[in-house]
Coordinates of C-alpha atoms and ligand atoms in Angstrom, one line a residue:
M611 CA 4.0 -81.6 -22.2
E612 CA 5.8 -84.3 -23.0
M613 CA 9.5 -85.1 -22.8
K614 CA 11.8 -86.8 -24.9
M615 CA 14.0 -88.8 -22.4
S616 CA 16.6 -91.6 -23.3
K617 CA 15.9 -94.9 -23.1
P618 CA 16.0 -98.2 -21.3
I619 CA 20.7 -98.7 -21.1
C620 CA 19.6 -102.4 -20.7
V621 CA 17.5 -105.7 -21.0
N622 CA 17.6 -106.4 -17.9
E623 CA 17.3 -102.8 -15.4
E624 CA 14.5 -101.3 -14.7
Y625 CA 14.0 -97.5 -16.5
K626 CA 13.3 -94.7 -15.4
D627 CA 14.0 -90.9 -16.4
A628 CA 13.8 -90.3 -12.9
V629 CA 13.7 -91.8 -9.4
V630 CA 12.5 -90.2 -6.3
V631 CA 13.8 -90.6 -2.7
G632 CA 11.6 -90.3 -0.2
A633 CA 7.6 -89.4 -0.2
G634 CA 6.9 -86.7 2.0
F635 CA 5.7 -83.6 0.8
A636 CA 9.0 -82.6 -1.2
G637 CA 8.6 -86.8 -2.6
M638 CA 4.9 -86.2 -3.6
Y639 CA 5.3 -82.9 -5.2
M640 CA 8.6 -83.9 -7.3
L641 CA 6.1 -86.3 -9.2
Y642 CA 3.7 -84.6 -9.6
Q643 CA 5.8 -82.2 -11.3
L644 CA 7.5 -84.7 -13.3
G645 CA 4.0 -85.6 -14.3
Q646 CA 3.1 -82.6 -15.7
L647 CA 6.4 -82.8 -17.5
G648 CA 5.3 -85.5 -18.9
M649 CA 7.9 -87.6 -17.3
S650 CA 8.0 -91.8 -16.3
A651 CA 9.6 -91.4 -12.2
V652 CA 9.3 -93.1 -9.1
G653 CA 9.1 -93.3 -6.0
L654 CA 11.1 -94.8 -3.2
E655 CA 9.6 -94.3 0.3
A656 CA 11.1 -96.6 3.7
G657 CA 8.0 -96.3 4.8
D658 CA 4.6 -98.2 3.7
G659 CA 3.2 -94.5 3.1
V660 CA 3.4 -91.6 2.5
G661 CA 4.0 -88.5 5.0
G662 CA 7.5 -89.1 5.2
V663 CA 7.9 -87.0 9.1
W664 CA 4.5 -87.0 10.0
Y665 CA 3.9 -90.8 9.0
W666 CA 7.5 -91.0 11.2
N667 CA 6.6 -89.1 13.8
R668 CA 3.5 -90.8 16.3
Y669 CA 4.6 -89.4 19.4
P670 CA 1.9 -88.5 21.2
G671 CA 1.4 -84.4 21.0
A672 CA 3.0 -84.6 17.9
R673 CA 1.8 -80.9 16.3
C674 CA 3.2 -78.6 13.6
D675 CA 4.5 -74.9 15.3
I676 CA 3.2 -73.4 11.5
E677 CA -0.4 -72.8 11.1
S678 CA -2.9 -75.3 8.8
M679 CA -3.9 -72.8 6.1
Q680 CA 0.3 -72.1 5.9
Y681 CA 1.7 -75.8 6.0
S682 CA -0.1 -77.6 3.6
Y683 CA 0.3 -77.1 -0.7
S684 CA -0.5 -74.2 -2.2
F685 CA -0.1 -75.6 -6.2
S686 CA -3.6 -76.0 -6.7
R687 CA -6.7 -74.2 -5.5
E688 CA -8.9 -76.3 -4.9
L689 CA -6.3 -78.7 -2.9
E690 CA -7.2 -75.0 -0.9
D691 CA -10.3 -74.9 -1.0
E692 CA -11.6 -78.5 -0.3
W693 CA -9.9 -79.4 2.6
D694 CA -10.8 -78.3 6.3
W695 CA -8.2 -77.8 8.9
S696 CA -10.1 -78.3 12.3
E697 CA -7.2 -76.4 13.8
R698 CA -5.1 -73.5 13.6
F699 CA -2.3 -76.3 14.0
A700 CA -2.8 -79.5 12.6
G701 CA -2.3 -82.7 14.3
Q702 CA 0.4 -85.0 12.5
Q703 CA -3.0 -87.2 12.6
E704 CA -4.2 -84.6 10.4
I705 CA -1.6 -83.9 9.1
L706 CA -1.1 -87.6 7.6
S707 CA -4.5 -87.8 6.4
Y708 CA -3.8 -84.6 4.3
A709 CA -0.4 -85.9 3.0
Q710 CA -2.5 -89.7 2.4
H711 CA -6.1 -87.5 0.0
V712 CA -3.0 -85.6 -1.7
A713 CA -1.2 -88.3 -2.5
E714 CA -4.0 -90.3 -3.8
R715 CA -6.3 -87.4 -5.1
F716 CA -3.4 -86.6 -7.7
G717 CA -2.4 -89.7 -8.5
L718 CA 1.0 -90.1 -6.7
I719 CA 0.3 -93.1 -4.8
E720 CA 0.5 -95.7 -8.3
K721 CA 4.0 -94.0 -8.2
I722 CA 5.4 -94.9 -5.1
N723 CA 6.8 -98.0 -4.4
F724 CA 6.2 -97.8 -0.5
N725 CA 9.3 -100.2 2.1
A726 CA 11.8 -99.5 -0.5
R727 CA 14.9 -97.9 1.3
V728 CA 17.2 -96.5 -1.1
T729 CA 20.6 -98.1 -0.3
K730 CA 22.8 -97.0 -2.6
A731 CA 22.7 -94.9 -5.6
E732 CA 25.8 -94.0 -8.5
F733 CA 26.4 -92.4 -11.3
D734 CA 27.5 -93.7 -14.3
E735 CA 29.5 -91.6 -16.4
T736 CA 29.2 -94.2 -19.9
T737 CA 25.5 -93.1 -20.1
S738 CA 25.2 -89.9 -17.8
T739 CA 22.4 -92.0 -15.8
W740 CA 21.7 -93.0 -12.3
V741 CA 21.6 -96.5 -10.4
V742 CA 19.6 -97.1 -7.6
I743 CA 19.8 -99.4 -5.7
V744 CA 16.9 -100.4 -3.8
N745 CA 16.9 -102.8 -0.1
G746 CA 20.0 -103.9 -2.0
D747 CA 19.1 -105.7 -4.5
R748 CA 16.9 -104.1 -6.9
A749 CA 18.5 -102.0 -9.2
I750 CA 17.0 -98.7 -11.4
R751 CA 18.5 -97.1 -14.1
A752 CA 17.2 -92.6 -14.2
K753 CA 18.8 -90.6 -15.9
F754 CA 17.7 -88.0 -12.3
L755 CA 18.2 -89.1 -8.3
L756 CA 15.6 -86.4 -7.2
L757 CA 16.8 -86.3 -2.9
A758 CA 13.3 -85.1 -1.2
T759 CA 14.9 -87.3 2.3
G760 CA 13.4 -84.9 5.0
S761 CA 16.0 -82.5 6.5
L762 CA 14.8 -83.7 10.6
S763 CA 14.4 -88.0 9.0
A764 CA 18.3 -89.7 9.6
S765 CA 17.2 -90.8 13.7
S766 CA 20.0 -90.2 16.0
M767 CA 20.4 -92.2 19.1
P768 CA 22.2 -91.4 21.5
D769 CA 25.9 -93.5 22.8
I770 CA 25.4 -94.5 26.3
K771 CA 27.0 -98.2 27.7
G772 CA 24.4 -100.5 27.3
I773 CA 21.9 -98.8 24.9
D774 CA 20.9 -102.2 24.0
T775 CA 20.5 -104.1 26.9
F776 CA 17.1 -102.1 28.4
R777 CA 14.8 -105.0 28.8
G778 CA 11.7 -102.7 28.8
Q779 CA 9.9 -100.6 25.9
S780 CA 11.9 -98.5 24.2
F781 CA 11.2 -95.4 21.9
H782 CA 12.4 -93.1 19.8
T783 CA 10.3 -90.0 19.2
G784 CA 11.5 -90.1 14.9
K785 CA 10.7 -94.3 15.1
W786 CA 7.1 -94.2 17.2
P787 CA 5.1 -97.8 16.7
H788 CA 2.1 -97.5 14.8
E789 CA -0.3 -98.7 17.1
P790 CA -1.4 -96.9 20.8
V791 CA 1.0 -97.4 23.6
S792 CA 0.2 -97.1 27.1
F793 CA 2.6 -95.6 29.5
E794 CA -0.6 -95.6 32.1
G795 CA 0.6 -96.6 35.5
K796 CA 4.2 -97.1 34.1
K797 CA 7.5 -95.4 35.1
V798 CA 8.3 -93.4 32.0
A799 CA 11.9 -91.6 31.4
I800 CA 12.7 -89.3 28.8
I801 CA 16.0 -88.7 27.4
G802 CA 15.8 -84.8 25.7
T803 CA 14.7 -81.4 26.1
G804 CA 14.3 -80.8 23.0
S805 CA 11.3 -80.2 19.8
S806 CA 10.2 -83.2 20.2
A807 CA 10.5 -84.2 23.7
I808 CA 8.3 -81.0 24.9
Q809 CA 5.1 -81.2 22.9
C810 CA 4.9 -85.4 24.3
I811 CA 5.7 -84.8 27.8
P812 CA 2.8 -83.5 29.3
K813 CA 1.1 -85.8 27.2
I814 CA 2.7 -88.7 28.6
A815 CA 2.9 -86.8 32.3
Q816 CA -1.3 -86.8 32.4
E817 CA -0.6 -91.4 31.8
A818 CA 2.6 -92.0 33.3
E819 CA 3.1 -92.7 36.8
E820 CA 6.3 -91.0 37.3
L821 CA 8.1 -89.3 34.6
L822 CA 11.3 -88.6 34.4
V823 CA 13.6 -85.8 32.5
F824 CA 16.9 -86.2 31.1
Q825 CA 17.0 -82.7 30.3
R826 CA 21.3 -81.8 29.5
T827 CA 20.2 -78.5 27.9
P828 CA 17.3 -76.6 28.9
N829 CA 15.3 -74.6 25.9
F830 CA 13.2 -71.8 25.2
S831 CA 9.7 -72.6 24.4
V832 CA 7.0 -70.2 23.5
P833 CA 2.9 -71.4 23.8
L834 CA 1.6 -72.8 21.2
H835 CA -2.8 -71.3 21.7
N836 CA -3.3 -73.7 19.4
R837 CA -7.9 -73.8 19.1
P838 CA -10.0 -75.3 16.3
L839 CA -9.9 -73.0 14.0
S840 CA -13.6 -70.8 13.2
E841 CA -16.5 -69.7 10.3
S842 CA -14.8 -66.3 9.9
D843 CA -11.1 -67.8 10.6
Y844 CA -11.6 -69.5 7.0
K845 CA -13.2 -67.1 5.5
Y846 CA -10.5 -64.7 6.6
W847 CA -8.8 -66.9 5.1
R848 CA -10.8 -68.3 1.7
S849 CA -11.1 -64.9 0.7
N850 CA -7.5 -63.9 1.2
Y851 CA -5.8 -66.3 -0.2
Q852 CA -3.8 -65.5 -3.1
E853 CA -2.2 -62.3 -1.5
L854 CA -1.7 -64.2 1.7
R855 CA 0.2 -67.0 0.0
H856 CA 1.9 -64.7 -2.0
Q857 CA 3.9 -63.4 0.8
M858 CA 4.5 -66.2 2.8
R859 CA 6.5 -66.8 -1.3
Y860 CA 8.7 -64.0 -0.7
A861 CA 8.5 -63.7 3.4
R862 CA 11.6 -64.4 5.6
G863 CA 10.1 -67.9 7.0
G864 CA 7.5 -68.9 5.0
F865 CA 4.6 -68.1 6.7
V866 CA 3.2 -65.0 7.2
V867 CA 4.1 -63.0 10.7
D868 CA 3.3 -60.1 12.4
K869 CA 6.1 -58.1 10.7
G870 CA 8.5 -56.5 13.5
M871 CA 10.9 -54.1 14.3
P872 CA 13.7 -53.6 13.4
S873 CA 15.7 -53.4 16.9
A874 CA 14.4 -53.9 20.1
L875 CA 17.0 -51.7 21.6
E876 CA 15.5 -48.7 19.7
V877 CA 12.0 -48.2 21.8
S878 CA 11.6 -48.7 25.5
P879 CA 11.9 -51.3 28.0
E880 CA 8.0 -51.1 28.2
E881 CA 7.1 -51.1 24.8
R882 CA 9.1 -54.2 24.2
D883 CA 7.1 -55.4 27.1
R884 CA 3.7 -55.4 25.4
E885 CA 5.7 -55.5 22.0
Y886 CA 7.1 -59.8 23.2
T887 CA 3.8 -60.3 25.9
K888 CA 1.2 -59.7 22.3
R889 CA 3.4 -62.5 20.7
W890 CA 3.7 -65.0 24.2
N891 CA -0.1 -64.1 23.8
N892 CA -0.6 -65.1 20.6
G893 CA 1.3 -67.9 20.3
G894 CA 3.3 -69.7 18.0
L895 CA 6.5 -68.8 16.2
G896 CA 5.8 -64.8 15.8
F897 CA 7.1 -64.2 18.8
T898 CA 10.6 -64.5 17.1
A899 CA 10.1 -61.9 14.4
A900 CA 9.6 -59.3 16.8
F901 CA 12.4 -57.2 17.2
E902 CA 15.0 -58.2 12.9
D903 CA 17.9 -57.3 15.0
L904 CA 17.0 -61.1 17.4
L905 CA 19.4 -62.8 15.9
F906 CA 21.9 -60.2 15.1
S907 CA 23.1 -58.6 18.5
K908 CA 23.6 -60.5 21.4
E909 CA 22.5 -56.8 23.3
A910 CA 18.5 -57.3 21.4
N911 CA 18.8 -60.7 21.6
N912 CA 19.3 -60.6 25.6
T913 CA 16.2 -59.2 25.4
A914 CA 14.1 -61.4 24.2
A915 CA 15.6 -64.5 26.7
E916 CA 15.1 -62.2 29.6
F917 CA 11.1 -62.1 28.8
L918 CA 11.0 -65.6 28.5
R919 CA 12.8 -65.9 32.0
R920 CA 10.9 -64.6 34.1
R921 CA 7.7 -65.9 31.9
I922 CA 9.9 -69.6 33.1
A923 CA 10.0 -67.6 36.7
N924 CA 6.5 -66.8 36.8
I925 CA 4.8 -70.1 35.7
I926 CA 6.9 -72.7 37.3
Q927 CA 5.8 -73.4 41.4
D928 CA 9.1 -74.4 43.1
K929 CA 12.4 -72.1 42.2
K930 CA 14.8 -74.8 42.6
I931 CA 12.7 -76.6 39.3
A932 CA 12.4 -73.9 37.6
E933 CA 16.7 -72.9 38.1
V934 CA 17.0 -76.4 36.1
L935 CA 14.7 -75.9 33.4
T936 CA 15.3 -71.8 33.1
P937 CA 17.7 -71.9 29.9
S938 CA 21.0 -69.6 29.7
G939 CA 24.4 -69.5 27.9
Y940 CA 23.0 -68.6 24.3
P941 CA 20.5 -66.3 22.1
V942 CA 17.1 -67.3 21.9
G943 CA 16.6 -69.3 18.1
A944 CA 20.1 -70.4 18.2
K945 CA 18.7 -73.4 18.9
R946 CA 15.1 -73.7 17.5
I947 CA 12.6 -72.2 19.4
C948 CA 10.2 -74.6 20.6
C949 CA 6.1 -74.3 20.9
D950 CA 4.9 -76.2 23.4
T951 CA 1.5 -76.9 25.6
S952 CA 1.6 -76.5 28.9
Y953 CA 5.1 -77.7 28.9
F954 CA 6.8 -75.5 31.7
E955 CA 3.3 -76.4 34.0
T956 CA 3.8 -80.3 34.0
F957 CA 6.9 -79.9 36.1
N958 CA 4.6 -78.2 38.4
K959 CA 3.0 -82.4 38.5
N960 CA 4.0 -84.2 41.5
N961 CA 4.5 -87.1 39.3
V962 CA 7.1 -84.9 36.8
R963 CA 11.3 -84.5 37.8
V964 CA 13.5 -83.3 36.4
I965 CA 17.3 -84.7 36.6
D966 CA 20.2 -82.5 35.6
V967 CA 22.5 -84.8 33.4
N968 CA 25.2 -82.1 33.4
K969 CA 25.2 -83.0 37.4
A970 CA 24.2 -85.7 37.1
S971 CA 25.5 -87.8 34.7
I972 CA 23.9 -90.2 32.6
K973 CA 26.3 -93.5 33.0
E974 CA 25.0 -96.3 31.9
I975 CA 21.7 -97.7 30.8
T976 CA 20.8 -101.0 32.7
E977 CA 18.5 -104.0 31.4
R978 CA 16.3 -102.5 34.5
G979 CA 17.1 -98.5 33.8
I980 CA 18.9 -95.8 33.8
S981 CA 22.0 -94.8 36.1
T982 CA 23.6 -91.9 36.9
S983 CA 26.6 -90.6 38.2
E984 CA 24.0 -90.2 41.2
E985 CA 21.3 -92.3 41.8
M986 CA 20.1 -95.7 39.6
H987 CA 16.5 -95.0 37.9
E988 CA 14.5 -98.5 37.3
V989 CA 11.5 -97.7 34.5
D990 CA 9.3 -99.7 32.6
S991 CA 9.5 -97.5 29.3
I992 CA 12.9 -94.8 28.1
I993 CA 11.8 -92.5 25.4
F994 CA 15.0 -91.7 23.2
A995 CA 13.8 -87.3 21.9
T996 CA 18.0 -86.8 21.0
G997 CA 16.9 -86.5 17.4
Y998 CA 17.4 -86.2 13.7
D999 CA 21.4 -86.0 12.1
A1000 CA 20.1 -83.0 10.9
L1001 CA 20.2 -81.6 6.6
T1002 CA 22.7 -83.4 5.8
G1003 CA 22.3 -87.2 7.6
A1004 CA 19.3 -89.1 5.6
I1005 CA 21.6 -87.9 1.9
T1006 CA 25.2 -89.2 2.9
R1007 CA 23.6 -92.6 5.1
I1008 CA 23.1 -94.1 1.4
D1009 CA 26.0 -95.0 -0.7
I1010 CA 25.7 -92.2 -2.9
R1011 CA 28.6 -91.8 -5.8
G1012 CA 29.0 -89.8 -7.8
R1013 CA 32.4 -89.1 -11.2
G1014 CA 35.3 -91.2 -10.9
G1015 CA 33.2 -92.8 -7.7
Q1016 CA 33.5 -89.9 -5.2
L1017 CA 32.1 -91.1 -2.6
L1018 CA 29.4 -87.4 -1.2
S1019 CA 29.8 -88.6 2.3
D1020 CA 33.5 -88.2 1.5
K1021 CA 32.6 -84.6 -0.6
W1022 CA 30.9 -83.7 2.6
S1023 CA 33.1 -84.6 5.4
A1024 CA 34.3 -81.2 6.5
G1025 CA 30.4 -80.4 5.8
P1026 CA 28.4 -79.8 3.0
R1027 CA 29.1 -77.5 -0.8
T1028 CA 26.6 -77.7 -2.1
Y1029 CA 25.0 -75.0 -4.7
L1030 CA 21.9 -73.2 -3.9
G1031 CA 20.8 -76.6 -1.7
L1032 CA 20.2 -77.9 -4.9
L1033 CA 22.5 -79.4 -6.7
T1034 CA 26.9 -80.4 -5.3
A1035 CA 29.8 -80.4 -8.2
N1036 CA 30.7 -84.4 -9.6
F1037 CA 27.0 -85.7 -8.5
P1038 CA 25.5 -83.9 -11.9
N1039 CA 21.6 -84.5 -12.5
M1040 CA 21.3 -85.5 -8.9
F1041 CA 18.6 -81.9 -7.6
M1042 CA 18.6 -82.8 -3.9
I1043 CA 15.3 -80.7 -2.2
T1044 CA 15.5 -78.4 0.8
G1045 CA 19.2 -79.9 0.5
P1046 CA 21.9 -77.7 2.7
G1047 CA 22.9 -74.1 1.7
S1048 CA 19.2 -73.4 1.0
P1049 CA 16.7 -72.5 4.0
S1050 CA 15.0 -75.1 4.1
V1051 CA 14.4 -76.0 8.8
L1052 CA 14.7 -71.8 8.6
A1053 CA 11.6 -71.5 7.0
N1054 CA 7.5 -73.6 6.6
M1055 CA 9.3 -76.1 4.5
I1056 CA 5.9 -76.2 2.8
M1057 CA 7.2 -73.2 0.6
A1058 CA 10.6 -74.3 0.6
I1059 CA 9.8 -77.6 -0.8
E1060 CA 7.1 -75.6 -3.2
Q1061 CA 10.1 -73.9 -4.6
H1062 CA 12.5 -75.7 -5.0
V1063 CA 10.5 -78.0 -6.4
D1064 CA 8.7 -75.5 -9.0
W1065 CA 12.8 -74.3 -9.8
I1066 CA 13.9 -78.0 -11.0
H1067 CA 10.4 -78.9 -13.1
D1068 CA 11.6 -75.6 -14.7
C1069 CA 15.9 -76.2 -14.9
L1070 CA 14.0 -79.9 -16.3
A1071 CA 12.4 -78.2 -19.1
F1072 CA 14.7 -76.0 -19.4
M1073 CA 17.6 -78.7 -20.4
D1074 CA 14.4 -81.0 -22.1
S1075 CA 13.9 -78.2 -24.6
N1076 CA 17.6 -77.8 -25.0
G1077 CA 19.0 -81.3 -25.4
M1078 CA 20.9 -80.9 -22.4
D1079 CA 21.2 -84.6 -20.4
E1080 CA 24.0 -83.2 -17.2
I1081 CA 23.5 -81.0 -15.4
E1082 CA 25.8 -79.6 -12.3
P1083 CA 27.5 -76.9 -10.4
E1084 CA 30.3 -75.3 -11.2
V1085 CA 33.5 -75.3 -9.3
S1086 CA 33.7 -71.3 -8.5
A1087 CA 29.7 -71.6 -7.7
E1088 CA 29.7 -73.8 -5.4
E1089 CA 31.8 -73.1 -3.8
D1090 CA 31.3 -68.9 -4.2
W1091 CA 27.0 -70.3 -2.8
V1092 CA 28.6 -72.1 0.7
N1093 CA 31.0 -69.3 1.2
H1094 CA 28.5 -66.8 1.2
V1095 CA 26.4 -69.0 3.3
N1096 CA 29.1 -69.3 6.7
E1097 CA 29.2 -65.7 5.5
L1098 CA 25.9 -64.9 6.4
A1099 CA 25.5 -67.7 8.8
Q1100 CA 28.8 -66.0 11.1
K1101 CA 27.0 -62.0 10.9
S1102 CA 24.2 -63.7 13.7
L1103 CA 24.2 -65.0 16.8
Y1104 CA 23.8 -69.5 15.4
Y1105 CA 26.9 -69.9 16.0
N1106 CA 26.7 -69.2 19.5
A1107 CA 24.9 -72.9 21.0
N1108 CA 25.7 -76.7 20.8
S1109 CA 22.8 -77.1 17.8
W1110 CA 21.4 -79.3 15.7
Y1111 CA 22.0 -76.3 12.8
L1112 CA 25.2 -77.3 13.3
G1113 CA 25.8 -80.5 14.0
A1114 CA 26.8 -80.1 17.1
N1115 CA 24.4 -83.2 18.9
V1116 CA 26.1 -85.4 15.8
P1117 CA 29.5 -86.7 18.1
G1118 CA 32.3 -86.0 15.1
K1119 CA 30.2 -84.2 13.0
T1120 CA 32.5 -81.2 11.8
R1121 CA 31.2 -77.9 13.1
V1122 CA 29.5 -75.5 9.9
F1123 CA 26.2 -73.4 9.9
M1124 CA 24.4 -75.9 6.9
P1125 CA 20.1 -73.4 5.9
Y1126 CA 20.8 -70.2 4.7
I1127 CA 20.4 -67.7 6.9
G1128 CA 19.1 -65.2 4.2
G1129 CA 15.1 -65.5 3.9
L1130 CA 13.3 -68.2 1.8
G1131 CA 11.9 -65.0 0.3
N1132 CA 15.5 -63.3 -0.8
Y1133 CA 16.4 -67.2 -1.5
R1134 CA 13.7 -67.1 -4.2
S1135 CA 14.5 -64.1 -5.9
I1136 CA 18.3 -65.5 -6.4
C1137 CA 17.4 -69.2 -8.0
D1138 CA 15.1 -67.1 -10.2
E1139 CA 17.9 -64.5 -11.6
I1140 CA 20.2 -67.6 -11.5
S1141 CA 18.1 -69.3 -14.3
E1142 CA 17.1 -66.6 -15.3
E1143 CA 20.5 -65.9 -16.8
G1144 CA 20.4 -68.6 -18.6
Y1145 CA 21.8 -70.8 -15.5
R1146 CA 24.3 -68.8 -14.2
G1147 CA 27.1 -71.6 -12.5
F1148 CA 25.7 -74.4 -14.1
S1149 CA 27.6 -76.0 -16.8
F1150 CA 25.2 -78.8 -19.0
K1151 CA 26.1 -80.9 -21.2
S1152 CA 23.7 -82.1 -24.3
S1153 CA 23.3 -85.0 -25.6
S1154 CA 25.5 -85.5 -28.8
T1155 CA 28.0 -85.1 -26.2
T1156 CA 26.6 -88.0 -23.5
K1157 CA 26.2 -92.2 -25.0
V1158 CA 23.1 -93.8 -24.5
V1159 CA 23.0 -97.4 -25.1
E1160 CA 19.8 -98.9 -27.0
K1161 CA 17.4 -101.2 -25.3
Ligands
N01_1005 O1 15.4 -82.8 18.0 P1 16.7 -81.9 18.8 P2 14.1 -82.9 18.3 N1 22.6 -86.9 26.8 O2 18.3 -81.8 18.3 C1 19.3 -83.7 23.8 C2 11.9 -80.2 14.2 N2 10.3 -80.6 15.5 O3 13.3 -83.8 17.7 O4 20.0 -79.6 23.0 C3 21.4 -86.1 27.0 O5 16.0 -80.5 18.9 C4 19.9 -82.6 22.9 O6 20.4 -81.9 23.9 P3 21.7 -80.9 23.6 C5 12.2 -79.1 14.5 O7 12.3 -78.2 14.2 C6 9.5 -80.0 14.6 O8 13.3 -82.6 19.7 O9 21.7 -81.2 22.3 N3 20.1 -85.3 26.1 C7 17.8 -81.9 23.1 O10 18.0 -81.9 23.9 C8 13.4 -79.3 16.0 O11 13.7 -78.2 16.2 C9 7.9 -79.3 15.7 O12 22.1 -80.0 24.8 C10 21.4 -85.4 25.0 C11 17.3 -83.0 22.2 O13 17.7 -84.4 23.1 C12 13.7 -81.2 15.0 O14 11.7 -81.3 14.8 C13 8.3 -80.9 17.0 C14 21.9 -86.5 24.5 C15 17.3 -83.6 21.4 O15 16.3 -82.3 20.7 C16 14.3 -81.4 16.3 O16 13.4 -81.3 17.0 C17 9.4 -81.7 16.8 C18 23.1 -87.5 24.6 N4 23.2 -87.8 24.8 C19 10.3 -81.4 16.2 N5 21.5 -86.4 22.7 C20 7.2 -79.2 15.7 O17 6.7 -78.7 15.2 C21 20.6 -85.8 22.5 N6 20.2 -85.1 23.8 C22 6.9 -78.4 16.5

């Protein structure tokens, strides 16, 4: 279908029907779908290649914890058939190669400008268009602004005195160098023990002379049990793919997992233990699906926590080290559970030491290392595995201004406000892909991305065929959705931990639970109902009421 979009606004500006910010999995699929609509679109990507998080996160051990047959696009049967994943859980390099393959296969590369960071975007009410500024000086005007900026892409550095004075090598896991980094014979410090750290610690410990792990909060982690995919795996997946994809689309987490029992408290301790052991042995995120009440009942959650604590005690030989690494005081899953390959085992090595920063607090980073209240640690390298300004950071770090010049970061100062995580009132035609208020990080991201992009595709087609120039949420619909997202989260245990889901890792960020916990399948049905009911809760403006200046 060829879409009839507005013409260029003035001679000196580039004009496109749509600008897509980010060329990760969301940006690439959005560009593909805009192409299907016959719209002119440009992708703007700060990096010099596609892949998003998989472009930036090149740290040792970086790997997906959703199975590769599930963490892959489902929109093209041919793509599914021609791409062979080598492992059950794919590593960063293989996922990046897949992203590059998709970009080339579907002709997306030529639509993307690389090394193009969007610094500002302002809505021009007189023409119903967005003026997007790239690298501070290039302007592109577009009718639609599509933010495919990623949920975990705005890296967060700790506020530690002297951080810039360190003379050795320093890295953030989310901005890892493209050239190989060797830690051979080096004394290395790593700050943080989240998913990124838990993946790279075992790898770095194999190389470094000494590895010091600075831990603020111990994490629950289950083994990944990665392995090569076999012929029989392929046979199973390929002969059932359509049905399995359907299940993924309607699953709570966007991936197929053995269905859990209703309550951990309704089975005997032996049966519970069997279930946890089965899931522990199977590996990956299926552990938290063992019982449906794990994230809603403290008592039920305690059973899972106790199981995991026993496992840590069994793995780590030194009781004192085990104690430091054992999580307590918050529920399993309230901070995102980690999946590891020999993480706890690594602390049995002589060259690895954990430092509890609650006891030996970090005072300062100096030219030579990290100084705590207990001692000075001279190191060659410091790795900041300190995470992200999640869900909102990549959006609010852009100077985005809607109607009347309103700043998006001002509107969201007390937490993000969106309708369905897709649009926000007063910022017409600005779609967010997996934005705050949608399931996003609580689901298999690729399934969540496809659902959002497909919905946006249908919405743009609807607007075109009805002569609509603008879409934005009604304030009351947005208010109701924000309340609904909060009410659901408050019924869960998610508020019982200081997690990035709540923005608690970023000093000064309002503590509010940002993703939608109702599950991807339910969320999909809600979005479909809303569009079937004529886009309930959205207001549209037609061409007759907006001015477009002809070139
Ligand atoms: O970041 P994090 P991440 N002093 O925020 C600590 C996804 N992901 O990059 O917990 C000392 O989880 C902080 O401590 P605390 C996945 O969704 C997926 O590891 O805030 N420590 C924490 O230990 C994941 O959840 C995969 O007390 C400080 C760590 O730094 C998300 O990305 C792999 C500190 C940050 O952990 C983010 O993971 C990797 C300070 N000042 C990532 N500031 C897979 O698919 C922060 N910390 C497997």
